[in-house]
XYZ file of C-alpha atoms in Angstrom:
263
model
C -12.766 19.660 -5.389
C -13.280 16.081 -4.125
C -9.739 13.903 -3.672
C -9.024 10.486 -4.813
C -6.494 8.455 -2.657
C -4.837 5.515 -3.410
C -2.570 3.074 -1.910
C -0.298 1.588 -4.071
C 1.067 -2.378 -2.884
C -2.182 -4.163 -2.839
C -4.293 -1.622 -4.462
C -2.883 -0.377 -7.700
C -1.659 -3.769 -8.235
C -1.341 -6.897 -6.535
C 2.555 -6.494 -5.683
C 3.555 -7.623 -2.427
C 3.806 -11.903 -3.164
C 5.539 -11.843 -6.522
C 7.162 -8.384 -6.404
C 8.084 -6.790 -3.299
C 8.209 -10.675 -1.510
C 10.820 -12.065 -4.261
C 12.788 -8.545 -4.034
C 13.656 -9.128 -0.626
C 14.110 -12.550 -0.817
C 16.868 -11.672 -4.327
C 18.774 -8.737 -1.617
C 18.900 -10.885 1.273
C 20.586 -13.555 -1.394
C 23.047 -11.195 -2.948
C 24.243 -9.250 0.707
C 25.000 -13.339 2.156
C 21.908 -13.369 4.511
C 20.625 -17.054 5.173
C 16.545 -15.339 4.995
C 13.957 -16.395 2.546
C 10.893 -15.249 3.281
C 8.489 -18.416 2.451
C 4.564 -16.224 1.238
C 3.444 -17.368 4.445
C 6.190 -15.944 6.487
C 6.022 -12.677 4.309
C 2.238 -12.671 5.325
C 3.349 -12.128 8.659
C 5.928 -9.197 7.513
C 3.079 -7.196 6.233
C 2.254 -6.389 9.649
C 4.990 -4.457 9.750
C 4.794 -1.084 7.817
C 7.795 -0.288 5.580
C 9.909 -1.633 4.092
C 12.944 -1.351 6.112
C 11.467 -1.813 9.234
C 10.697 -5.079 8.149
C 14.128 -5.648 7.445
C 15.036 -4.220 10.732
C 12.731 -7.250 12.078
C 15.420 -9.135 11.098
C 18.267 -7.707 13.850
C 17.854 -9.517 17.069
C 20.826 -10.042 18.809
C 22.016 -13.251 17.983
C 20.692 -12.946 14.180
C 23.436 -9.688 14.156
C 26.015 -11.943 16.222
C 25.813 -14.982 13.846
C 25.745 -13.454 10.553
C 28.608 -10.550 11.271
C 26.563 -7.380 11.156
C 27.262 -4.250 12.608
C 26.515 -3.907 16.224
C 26.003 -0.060 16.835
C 22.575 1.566 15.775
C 24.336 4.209 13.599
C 25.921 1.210 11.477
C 22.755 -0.824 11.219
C 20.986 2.241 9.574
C 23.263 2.454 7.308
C 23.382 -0.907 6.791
C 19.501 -1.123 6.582
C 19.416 1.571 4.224
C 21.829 0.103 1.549
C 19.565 -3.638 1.878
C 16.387 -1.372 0.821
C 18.284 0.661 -2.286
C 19.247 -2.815 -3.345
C 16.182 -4.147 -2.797
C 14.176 -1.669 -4.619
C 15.937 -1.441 -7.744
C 15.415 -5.167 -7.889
C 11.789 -4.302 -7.170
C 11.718 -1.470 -9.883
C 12.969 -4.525 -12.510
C 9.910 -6.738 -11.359
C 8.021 -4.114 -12.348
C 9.546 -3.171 -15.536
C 9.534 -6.412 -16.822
C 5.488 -6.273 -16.408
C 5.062 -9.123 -13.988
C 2.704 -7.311 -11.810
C 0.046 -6.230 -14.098
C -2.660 -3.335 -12.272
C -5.775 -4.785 -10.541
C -8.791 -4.497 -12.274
C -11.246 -1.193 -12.738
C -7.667 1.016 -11.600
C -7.423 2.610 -15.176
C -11.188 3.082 -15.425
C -11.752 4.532 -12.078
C -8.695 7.117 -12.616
C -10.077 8.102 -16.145
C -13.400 8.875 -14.793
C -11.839 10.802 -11.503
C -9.875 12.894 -14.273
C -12.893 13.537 -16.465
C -14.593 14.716 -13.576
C -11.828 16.851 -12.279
C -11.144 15.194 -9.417
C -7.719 15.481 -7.930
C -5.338 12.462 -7.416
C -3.274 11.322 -5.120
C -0.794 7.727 -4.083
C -0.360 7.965 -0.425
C 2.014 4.830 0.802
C 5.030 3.996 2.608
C 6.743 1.900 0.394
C 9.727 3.850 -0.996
C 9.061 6.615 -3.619
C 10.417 5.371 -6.371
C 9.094 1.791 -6.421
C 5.599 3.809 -5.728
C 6.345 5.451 -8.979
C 7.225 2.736 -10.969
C 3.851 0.811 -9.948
C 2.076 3.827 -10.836
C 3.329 4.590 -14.371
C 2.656 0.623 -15.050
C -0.640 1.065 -14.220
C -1.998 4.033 -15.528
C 0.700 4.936 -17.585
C 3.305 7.675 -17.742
C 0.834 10.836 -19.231
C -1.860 10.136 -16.368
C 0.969 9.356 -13.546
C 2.184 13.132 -14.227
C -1.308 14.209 -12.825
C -0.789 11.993 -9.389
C 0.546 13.898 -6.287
C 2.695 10.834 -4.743
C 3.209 10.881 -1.258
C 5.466 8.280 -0.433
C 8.715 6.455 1.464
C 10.443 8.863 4.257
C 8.351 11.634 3.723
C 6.599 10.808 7.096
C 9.052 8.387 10.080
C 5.687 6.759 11.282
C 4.495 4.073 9.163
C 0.759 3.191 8.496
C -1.845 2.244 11.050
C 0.157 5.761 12.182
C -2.407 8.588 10.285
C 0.853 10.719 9.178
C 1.279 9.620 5.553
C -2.587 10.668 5.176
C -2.171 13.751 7.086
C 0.388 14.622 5.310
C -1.607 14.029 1.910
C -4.289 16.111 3.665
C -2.324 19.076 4.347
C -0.652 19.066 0.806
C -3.870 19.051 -1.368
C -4.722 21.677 1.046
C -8.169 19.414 1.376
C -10.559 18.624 4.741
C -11.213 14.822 5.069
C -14.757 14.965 3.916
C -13.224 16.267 0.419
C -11.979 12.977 0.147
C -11.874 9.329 -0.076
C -9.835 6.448 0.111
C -8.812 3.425 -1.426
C -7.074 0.677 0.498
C -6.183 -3.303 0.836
C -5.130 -3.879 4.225
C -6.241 -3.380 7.935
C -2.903 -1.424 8.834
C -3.633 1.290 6.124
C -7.527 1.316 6.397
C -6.451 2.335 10.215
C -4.110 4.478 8.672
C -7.224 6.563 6.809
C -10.020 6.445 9.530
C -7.341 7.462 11.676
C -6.907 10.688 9.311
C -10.741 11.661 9.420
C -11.181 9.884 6.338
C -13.883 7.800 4.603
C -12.317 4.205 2.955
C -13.185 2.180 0.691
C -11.356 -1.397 0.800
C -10.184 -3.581 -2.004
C -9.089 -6.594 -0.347
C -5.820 -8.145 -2.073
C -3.981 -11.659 -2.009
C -2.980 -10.977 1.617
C -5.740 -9.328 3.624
C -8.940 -11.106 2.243
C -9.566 -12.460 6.124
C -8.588 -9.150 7.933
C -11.135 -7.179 9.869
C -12.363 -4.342 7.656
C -15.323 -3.358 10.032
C -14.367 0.479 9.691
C -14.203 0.751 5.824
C -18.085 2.110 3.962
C -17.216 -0.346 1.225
C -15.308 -3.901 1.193
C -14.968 -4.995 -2.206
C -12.805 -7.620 -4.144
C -11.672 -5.314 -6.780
C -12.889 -1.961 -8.550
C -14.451 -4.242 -11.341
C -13.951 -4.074 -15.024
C -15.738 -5.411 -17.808
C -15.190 -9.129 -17.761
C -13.695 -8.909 -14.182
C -16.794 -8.108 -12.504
C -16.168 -6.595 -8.941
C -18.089 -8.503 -5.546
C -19.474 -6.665 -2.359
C -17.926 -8.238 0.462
C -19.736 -5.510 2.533
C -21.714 -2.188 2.180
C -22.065 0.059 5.603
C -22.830 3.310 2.829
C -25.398 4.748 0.193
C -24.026 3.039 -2.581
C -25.236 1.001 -5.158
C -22.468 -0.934 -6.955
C -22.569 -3.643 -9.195
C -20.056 -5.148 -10.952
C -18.144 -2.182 -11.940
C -17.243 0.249 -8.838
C -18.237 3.643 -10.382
C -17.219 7.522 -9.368
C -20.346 7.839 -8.474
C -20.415 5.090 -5.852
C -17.101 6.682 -4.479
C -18.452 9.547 -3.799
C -21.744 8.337 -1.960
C -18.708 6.647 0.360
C -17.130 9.555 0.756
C -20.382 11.658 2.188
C -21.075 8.561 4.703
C -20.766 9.286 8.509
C -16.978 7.817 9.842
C -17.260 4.987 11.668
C -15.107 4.296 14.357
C -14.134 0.640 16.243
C -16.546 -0.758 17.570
C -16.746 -2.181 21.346
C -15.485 -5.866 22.016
């Protein structure tokens, strides 16, 4: 049976500038750090996979020396770890409060997976429960329950690393050509080819300008009625138009991988 996986920050909805951004700034803020990540600045965080280890960024030597933080590794992880529980229940409230609304044709594509009995699947590295939280907001609570989430800690390497999809891989108990994926950034389009598996890009806030070479399909969006999606680039059979269909996912998932090409 053919798989359906998402990413969630970027794809599900458009989370990292006004959700996950602010949420870090509101921690730093409340534990007495002197960081506020300006969008631009942030930008350049989202190289970094995970949320704590873009924390960690923070902990050079003299950054640890001026503002009083612990100087053994076995303190900063703990340390690190209580910044990103505080951080994501300030995340989870963004969320709650409906400030990050999903990005368009997410609804419509899951309905028509689950009509056609596809299986479904979040595969990310933010932390679990903020994963959650984006997903019931955008699909809702009934259709969430039919998601496998793979999420947070449950791999150590963090995407361009293949593990988180690997992992999804081995727990659907599906073969890479079973399924495809759908992604917003370089790190976690890397992240899937490096898995054996077909992508399909929707480029978000953040990674409209990044190379997407590998992916069968660049998009802006899924597409909805009103919110008409545009093809950035087409390397598959497909035919979209405005509205990204099943049926267009599934001609990407049957194309040939393509791997990085000489420069």
């Amino acid at each position: 049976m053919p798989a359906l996986i998402f990413d969630c920050d970027g794809v599900l909805a458009d989370t990292e500038r006004d959700g996950h951004r602010p949420a870090f700034n509101q921690t730093f803020a409340e534990v007495g750090l002197p960081v506020r990540w300006s969008e631009e600045e942030y930008g350049e965080k989202l190289k970094i996979g995970g949320g704590k280890e873009r924390m960690g960024s923070l902990l050079t030597d003299e950054f640890v020396r001026q503002n009083g933080l612990p100087l053994d590794a076995e303190g900063q992880k703990e340390m690190l770890a209580d910044w990103h529980r505080r951080k994501t229940g300030r995340y989870k409230a963004i969320v709650r409060a409906g400030r990050l609304p999903a990005r368009s044709g997410i609804a419509r594509i899951v309905t028509e997976a689950m009509d056609a009995g596809w299986s479904l699947a979040v595969a990310s590295t933010s932390a679990e429960e903020s994963v959650r939280a984006v997903l019931k907001h955008a699909v809702g609570t009934t259709v969430a329950g039919r998601f496998a989430v793979f999420a947070g800690d449950a791999v150590t390497a963090k995407k361009p690393d293949p593990a988180i999809y690997q992992l999804a891989l081995r727990k659907l108990a599906i073969s890479p050509p079973e399924a495809i994926v759908i992604e917003d950034s370089r790190n976690g389009l890397l992240a899937a080819v490096a898995a054996g598996l077909r992508c399909v890009v929707t480029v978000s806030g953040y990674t409209m300008d990044e190379d997407m070479h590998e992916a069968v399909l660049v998009v802006t969006s899924l597409g909805d009625a009103g919110e008409p999606a545009r093809v950035l680039a087409n390397r598959g059979a497909a035919t979209p138009d405005e509205q990204i269909t099943l049926a267009d996912l599934d001609a990407c998932r049957t194309q040939p991988l393509l791997q990085k090409e000489a420069v």
